[in-house]
mmCIF file of C-alpha atoms in Angstrom:
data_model
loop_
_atom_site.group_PDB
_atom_site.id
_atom_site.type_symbol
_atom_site.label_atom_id
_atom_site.label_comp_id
_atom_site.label_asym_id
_atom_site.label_seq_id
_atom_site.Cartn_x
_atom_site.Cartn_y
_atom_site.Cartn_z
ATOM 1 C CA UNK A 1 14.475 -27.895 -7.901
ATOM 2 C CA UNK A 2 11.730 -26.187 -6.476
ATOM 3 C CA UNK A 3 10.441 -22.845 -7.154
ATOM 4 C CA UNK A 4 8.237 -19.558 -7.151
ATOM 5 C CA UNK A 5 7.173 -18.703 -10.392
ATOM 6 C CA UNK A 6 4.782 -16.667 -12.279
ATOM 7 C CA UNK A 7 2.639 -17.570 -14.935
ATOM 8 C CA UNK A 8 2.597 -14.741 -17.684
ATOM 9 C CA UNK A 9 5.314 -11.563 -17.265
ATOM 10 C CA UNK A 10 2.856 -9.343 -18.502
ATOM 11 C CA UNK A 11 -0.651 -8.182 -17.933
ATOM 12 C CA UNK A 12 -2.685 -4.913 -19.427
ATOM 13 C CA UNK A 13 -5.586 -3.824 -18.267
ATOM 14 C CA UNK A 14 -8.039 -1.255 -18.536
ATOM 15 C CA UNK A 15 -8.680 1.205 -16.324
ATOM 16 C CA UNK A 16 -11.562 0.498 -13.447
ATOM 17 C CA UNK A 17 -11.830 -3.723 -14.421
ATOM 18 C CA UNK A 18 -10.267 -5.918 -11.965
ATOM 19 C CA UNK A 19 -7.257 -7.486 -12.368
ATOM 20 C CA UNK A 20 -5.718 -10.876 -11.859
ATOM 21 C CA UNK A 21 -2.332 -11.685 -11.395
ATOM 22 C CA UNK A 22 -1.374 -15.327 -10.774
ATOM 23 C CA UNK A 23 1.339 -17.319 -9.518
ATOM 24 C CA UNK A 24 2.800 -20.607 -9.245
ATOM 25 C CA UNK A 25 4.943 -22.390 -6.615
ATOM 26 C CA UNK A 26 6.300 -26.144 -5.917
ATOM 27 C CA UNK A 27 7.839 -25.746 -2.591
ATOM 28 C CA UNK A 28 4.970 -27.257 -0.313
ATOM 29 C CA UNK A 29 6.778 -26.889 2.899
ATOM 30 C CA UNK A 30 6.000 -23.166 2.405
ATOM 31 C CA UNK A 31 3.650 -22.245 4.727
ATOM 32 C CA UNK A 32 3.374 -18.562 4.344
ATOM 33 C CA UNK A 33 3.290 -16.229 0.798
ATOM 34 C CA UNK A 34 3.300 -12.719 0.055
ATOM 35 C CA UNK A 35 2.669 -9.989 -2.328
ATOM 36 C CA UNK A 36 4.787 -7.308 -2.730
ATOM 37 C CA UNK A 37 4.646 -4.131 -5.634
ATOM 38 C CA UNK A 38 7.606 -2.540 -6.944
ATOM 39 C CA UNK A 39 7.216 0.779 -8.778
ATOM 40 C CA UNK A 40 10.581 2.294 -11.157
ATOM 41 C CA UNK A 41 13.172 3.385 -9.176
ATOM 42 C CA UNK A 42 11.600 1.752 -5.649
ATOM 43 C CA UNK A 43 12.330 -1.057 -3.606
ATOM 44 C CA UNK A 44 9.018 -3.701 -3.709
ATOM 45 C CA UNK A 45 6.140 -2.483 -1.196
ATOM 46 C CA UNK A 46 3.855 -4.860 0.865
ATOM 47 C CA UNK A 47 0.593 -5.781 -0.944
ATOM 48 C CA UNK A 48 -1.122 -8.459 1.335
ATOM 49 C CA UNK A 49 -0.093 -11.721 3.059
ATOM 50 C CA UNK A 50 -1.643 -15.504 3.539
ATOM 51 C CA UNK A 51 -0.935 -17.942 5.787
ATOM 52 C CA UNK A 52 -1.227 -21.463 4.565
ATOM 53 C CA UNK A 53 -4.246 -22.847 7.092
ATOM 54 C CA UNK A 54 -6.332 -20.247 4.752
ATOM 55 C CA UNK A 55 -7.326 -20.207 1.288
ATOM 56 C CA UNK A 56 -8.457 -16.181 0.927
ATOM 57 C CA UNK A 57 -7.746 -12.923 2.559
ATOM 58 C CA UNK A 58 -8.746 -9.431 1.498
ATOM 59 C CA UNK A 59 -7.852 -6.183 1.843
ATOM 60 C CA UNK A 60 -8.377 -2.871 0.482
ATOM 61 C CA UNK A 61 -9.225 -3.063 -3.190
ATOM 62 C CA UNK A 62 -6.535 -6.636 -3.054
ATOM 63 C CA UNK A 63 -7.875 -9.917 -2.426
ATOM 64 C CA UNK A 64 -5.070 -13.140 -2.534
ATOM 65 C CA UNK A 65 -6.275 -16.519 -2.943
ATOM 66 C CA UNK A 66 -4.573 -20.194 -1.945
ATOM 67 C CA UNK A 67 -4.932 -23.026 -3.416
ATOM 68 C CA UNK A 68 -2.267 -25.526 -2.091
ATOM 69 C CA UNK A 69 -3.946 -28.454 -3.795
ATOM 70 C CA UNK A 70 -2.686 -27.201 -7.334
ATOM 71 C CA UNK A 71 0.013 -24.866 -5.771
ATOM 72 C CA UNK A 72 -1.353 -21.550 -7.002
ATOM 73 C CA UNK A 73 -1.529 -18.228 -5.492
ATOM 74 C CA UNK A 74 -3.404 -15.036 -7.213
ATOM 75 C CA UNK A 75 -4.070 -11.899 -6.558
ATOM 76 C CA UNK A 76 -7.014 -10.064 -7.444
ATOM 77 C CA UNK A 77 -7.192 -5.945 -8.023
ATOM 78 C CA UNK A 78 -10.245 -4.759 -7.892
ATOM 79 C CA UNK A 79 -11.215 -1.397 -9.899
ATOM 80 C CA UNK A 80 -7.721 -1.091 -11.410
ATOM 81 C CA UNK A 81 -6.316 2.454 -11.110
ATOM 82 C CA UNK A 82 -3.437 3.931 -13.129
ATOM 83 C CA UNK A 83 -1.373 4.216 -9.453
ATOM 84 C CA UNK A 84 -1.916 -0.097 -9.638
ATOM 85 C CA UNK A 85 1.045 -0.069 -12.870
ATOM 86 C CA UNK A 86 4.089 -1.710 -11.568
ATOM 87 C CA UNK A 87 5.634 -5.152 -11.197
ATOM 88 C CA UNK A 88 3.741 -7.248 -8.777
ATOM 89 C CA UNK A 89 5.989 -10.482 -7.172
ATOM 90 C CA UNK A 90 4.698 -13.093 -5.173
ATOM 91 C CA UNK A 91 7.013 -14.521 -2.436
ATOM 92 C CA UNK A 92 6.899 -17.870 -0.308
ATOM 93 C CA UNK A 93 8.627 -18.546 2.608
ATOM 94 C CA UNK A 94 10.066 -21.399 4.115
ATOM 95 C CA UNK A 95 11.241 -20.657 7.551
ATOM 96 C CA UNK A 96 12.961 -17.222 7.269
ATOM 97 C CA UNK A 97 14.083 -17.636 3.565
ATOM 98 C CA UNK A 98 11.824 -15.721 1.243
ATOM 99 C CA UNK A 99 12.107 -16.715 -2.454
ATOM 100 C CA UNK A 100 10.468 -14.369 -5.014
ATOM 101 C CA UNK A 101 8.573 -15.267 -8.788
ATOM 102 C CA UNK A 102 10.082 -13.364 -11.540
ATOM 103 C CA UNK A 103 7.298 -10.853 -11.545
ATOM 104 C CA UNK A 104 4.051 -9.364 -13.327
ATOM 105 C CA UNK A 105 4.304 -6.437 -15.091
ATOM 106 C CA UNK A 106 0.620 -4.789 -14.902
ATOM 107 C CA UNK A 107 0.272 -1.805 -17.073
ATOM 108 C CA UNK A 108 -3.193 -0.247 -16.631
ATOM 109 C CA UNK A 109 -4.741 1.542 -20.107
ATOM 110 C CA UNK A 110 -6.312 5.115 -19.299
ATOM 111 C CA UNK B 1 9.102 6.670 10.113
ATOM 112 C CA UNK B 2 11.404 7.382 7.621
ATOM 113 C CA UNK B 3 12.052 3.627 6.209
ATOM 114 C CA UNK B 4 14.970 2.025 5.672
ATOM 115 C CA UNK B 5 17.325 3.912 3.875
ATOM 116 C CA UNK B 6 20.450 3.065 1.716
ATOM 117 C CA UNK B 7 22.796 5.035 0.083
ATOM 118 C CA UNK B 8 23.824 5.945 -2.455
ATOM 119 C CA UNK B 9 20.761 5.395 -4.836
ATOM 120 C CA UNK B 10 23.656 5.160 -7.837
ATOM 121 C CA UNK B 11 26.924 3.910 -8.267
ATOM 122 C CA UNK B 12 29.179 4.580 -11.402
ATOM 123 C CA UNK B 13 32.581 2.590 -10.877
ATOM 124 C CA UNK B 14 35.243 1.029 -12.996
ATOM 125 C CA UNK B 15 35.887 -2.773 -12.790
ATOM 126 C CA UNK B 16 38.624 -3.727 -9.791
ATOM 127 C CA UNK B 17 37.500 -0.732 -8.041
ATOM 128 C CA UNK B 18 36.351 -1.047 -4.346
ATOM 129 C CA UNK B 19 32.516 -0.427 -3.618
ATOM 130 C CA UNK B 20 30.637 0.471 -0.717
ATOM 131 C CA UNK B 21 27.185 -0.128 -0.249
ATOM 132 C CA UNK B 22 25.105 1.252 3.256
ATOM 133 C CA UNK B 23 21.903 0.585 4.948
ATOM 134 C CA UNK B 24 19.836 2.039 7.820
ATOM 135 C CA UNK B 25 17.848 -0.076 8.822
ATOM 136 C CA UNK B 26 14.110 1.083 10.740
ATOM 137 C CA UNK B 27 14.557 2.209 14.622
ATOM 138 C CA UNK B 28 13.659 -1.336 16.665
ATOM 139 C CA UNK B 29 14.370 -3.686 13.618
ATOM 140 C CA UNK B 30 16.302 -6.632 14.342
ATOM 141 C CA UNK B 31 16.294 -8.211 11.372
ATOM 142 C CA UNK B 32 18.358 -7.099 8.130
ATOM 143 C CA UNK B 33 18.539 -8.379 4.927
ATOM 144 C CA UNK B 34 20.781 -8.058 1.198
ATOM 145 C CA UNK B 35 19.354 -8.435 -1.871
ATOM 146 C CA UNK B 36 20.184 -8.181 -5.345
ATOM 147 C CA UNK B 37 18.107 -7.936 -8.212
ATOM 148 C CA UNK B 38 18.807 -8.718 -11.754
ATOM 149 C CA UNK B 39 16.762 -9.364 -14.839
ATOM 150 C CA UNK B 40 18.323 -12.473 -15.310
ATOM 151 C CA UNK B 41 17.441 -14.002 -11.747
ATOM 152 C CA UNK B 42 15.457 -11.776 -10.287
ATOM 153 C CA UNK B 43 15.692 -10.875 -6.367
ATOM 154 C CA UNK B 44 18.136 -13.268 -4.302
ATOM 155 C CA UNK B 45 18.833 -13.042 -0.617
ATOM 156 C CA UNK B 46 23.075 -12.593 -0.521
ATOM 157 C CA UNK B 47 23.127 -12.199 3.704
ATOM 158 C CA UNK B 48 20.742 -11.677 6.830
ATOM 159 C CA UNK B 49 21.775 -10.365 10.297
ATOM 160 C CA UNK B 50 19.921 -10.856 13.413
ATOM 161 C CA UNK B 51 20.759 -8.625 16.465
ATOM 162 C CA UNK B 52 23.865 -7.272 14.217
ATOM 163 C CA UNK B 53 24.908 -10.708 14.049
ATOM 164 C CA UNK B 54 25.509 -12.484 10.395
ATOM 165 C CA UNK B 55 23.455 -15.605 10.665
ATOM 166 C CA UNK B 56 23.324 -17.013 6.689
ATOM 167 C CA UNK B 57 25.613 -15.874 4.505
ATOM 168 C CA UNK B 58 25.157 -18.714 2.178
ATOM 169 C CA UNK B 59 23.571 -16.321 -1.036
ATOM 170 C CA UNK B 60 26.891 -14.004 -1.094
ATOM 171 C CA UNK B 61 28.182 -14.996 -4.591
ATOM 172 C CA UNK B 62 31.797 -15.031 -3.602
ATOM 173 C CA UNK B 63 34.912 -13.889 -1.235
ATOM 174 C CA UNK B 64 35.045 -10.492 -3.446
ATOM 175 C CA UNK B 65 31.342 -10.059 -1.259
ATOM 176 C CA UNK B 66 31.512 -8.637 2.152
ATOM 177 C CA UNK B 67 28.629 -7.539 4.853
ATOM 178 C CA UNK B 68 29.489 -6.314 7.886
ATOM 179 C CA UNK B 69 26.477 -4.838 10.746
ATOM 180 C CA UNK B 70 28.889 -2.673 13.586
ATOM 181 C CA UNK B 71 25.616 -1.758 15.232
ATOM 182 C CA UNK B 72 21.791 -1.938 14.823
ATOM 183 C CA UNK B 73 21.269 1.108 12.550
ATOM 184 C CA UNK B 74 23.859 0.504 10.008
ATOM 185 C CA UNK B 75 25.320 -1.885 7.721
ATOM 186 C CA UNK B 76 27.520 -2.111 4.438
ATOM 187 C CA UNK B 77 27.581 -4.032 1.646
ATOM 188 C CA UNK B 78 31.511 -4.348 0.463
ATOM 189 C CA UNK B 79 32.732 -5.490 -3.287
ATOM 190 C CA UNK B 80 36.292 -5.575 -3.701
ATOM 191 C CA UNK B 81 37.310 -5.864 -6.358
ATOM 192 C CA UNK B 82 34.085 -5.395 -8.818
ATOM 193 C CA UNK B 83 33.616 -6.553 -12.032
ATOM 194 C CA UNK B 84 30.853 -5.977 -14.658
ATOM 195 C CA UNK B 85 28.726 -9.114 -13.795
ATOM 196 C CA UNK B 86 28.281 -7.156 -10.009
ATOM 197 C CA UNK B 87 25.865 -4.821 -12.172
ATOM 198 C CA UNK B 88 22.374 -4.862 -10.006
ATOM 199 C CA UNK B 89 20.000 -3.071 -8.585
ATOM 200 C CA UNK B 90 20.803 -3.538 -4.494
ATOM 201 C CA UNK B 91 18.352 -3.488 -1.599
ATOM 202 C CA UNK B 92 18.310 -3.632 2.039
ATOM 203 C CA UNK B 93 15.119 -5.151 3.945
ATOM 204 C CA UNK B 94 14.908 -4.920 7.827
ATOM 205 C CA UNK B 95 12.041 -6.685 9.662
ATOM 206 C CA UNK B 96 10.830 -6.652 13.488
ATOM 207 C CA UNK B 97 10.849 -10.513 13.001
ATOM 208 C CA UNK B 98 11.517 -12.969 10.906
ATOM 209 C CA UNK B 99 7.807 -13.909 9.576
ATOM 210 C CA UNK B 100 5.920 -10.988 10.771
ATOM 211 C CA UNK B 101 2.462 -10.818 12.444
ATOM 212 C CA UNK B 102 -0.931 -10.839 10.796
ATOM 213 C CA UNK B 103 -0.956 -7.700 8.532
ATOM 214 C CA UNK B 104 1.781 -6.576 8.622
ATOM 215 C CA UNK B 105 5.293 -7.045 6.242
ATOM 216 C CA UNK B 106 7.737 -9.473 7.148
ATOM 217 C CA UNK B 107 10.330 -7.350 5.208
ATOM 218 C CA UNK B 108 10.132 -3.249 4.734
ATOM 219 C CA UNK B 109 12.861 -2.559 1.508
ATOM 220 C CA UNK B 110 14.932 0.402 0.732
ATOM 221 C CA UNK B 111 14.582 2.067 -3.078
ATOM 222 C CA UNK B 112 18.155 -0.176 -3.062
ATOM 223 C CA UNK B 113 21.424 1.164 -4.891
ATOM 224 C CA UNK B 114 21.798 0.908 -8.625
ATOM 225 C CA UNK B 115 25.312 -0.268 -8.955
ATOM 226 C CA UNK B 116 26.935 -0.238 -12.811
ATOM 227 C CA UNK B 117 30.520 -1.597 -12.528
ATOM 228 C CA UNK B 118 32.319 -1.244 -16.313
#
């Protein structure tokens, strides 16, 4: 069946380098993906979003990145802060469904 | 804008016991959304409502699983009767629309409701 998926659960980083968090999916009628970060305790939070007729968008410290030959999606965090620890998810959707990856956990070292 | 807000944040019950879930959903919202979210399968859509109307109710695991919408700023999320495997942590989404313009989130989540049936 087709999925969203993540490539490694966990990532740690040090404090200030830039992070990437990567993702894999294999539904290619999806046309739109998103990031979303959940802290403990919250519900997830709105990163960024990409539309499939690009291949990059940035925003504020975030930068996501398409590739729909291979199927990938990443997300790039630049100057990693301690506030940037949580459990990032990339989600594709497919009309109104979204399905969600399993997750990243980042943990960023002081 | 306060968010979308659900209540309780935890739930304690005992297996066969009725539970009640609720969800405000954000002023002008039409859209509103269950999840669940597990460890073992992460975050699955159970129901969505559009214009207080239930239009896919295909993820709701079973008959014990009821959603109803009575108007556009609140909704509940029924099990009756619970059992142990209902354990998850439960969210409500609302969106303006269903895929949401440039920049901005399709779905805005609650903190969800921590339910532990045993």
């Amino acid at each position: 069946g087709e999925s969203v998926g993540l490539h490694l659960p966990t990532l740690s980083v040090q404090e200030g380098d830039n992070s990437i968090i990567n993702c894999a999916y294999s539904n290619s009628a999806s046309d739109y993906f998103i990031w979303y970060k959940q802290e403990s305790g919250k519900g997830p939070q709105f990163i960024i979003d990409i539309r499939s007729n690009m291949d990059k968008r940035q925003g504020q410290r975030v930068t996501v990145l398409l590739n729909k030959t291979v199927k990938h999606l990443s997300l790039q965090i630049a100057a990693t802060q301690p506030g940037d620890s949580a459990v990032y998810f990339c989600a594709e959707a497919n009309d109104y469904k979204l399905s969600f990856g399993a997750g990243t956990t980042v943990t960023v070292r002081a | 804008d306060a968010g979308v807000i659900q209540s309780p944040r935890h739930e304690v019950t005992e297996m066969g016991q009725e539970v009640t879930l609720r969800c405000k959903p954000i002023s002008g919202h039409d859209y509103l959304f269950w999840y669940r979210q597990t460890m073992m399968r992460g975050l699955e859509l159970l129901i969505y409502f559009n214009n207080n109307v239930p239009i896919d109710d295909s993820g709701m695991p079973e008959d014990r699983f009821s959603a109803k919408m009575p108007n556009a700023s609140f909704s509940t999320l029924k099990i009756q009767p619970s059992e142990p495997r209902d354990s998850a942590v439960y969210f409500c989404a609302s969106s303006l629309e269903l895929r949401g313009q440039e920049n901005n989130s399709p779905l805005h989540f609650g903190n969800g409701t921590r339910l532990t049936v045993t």
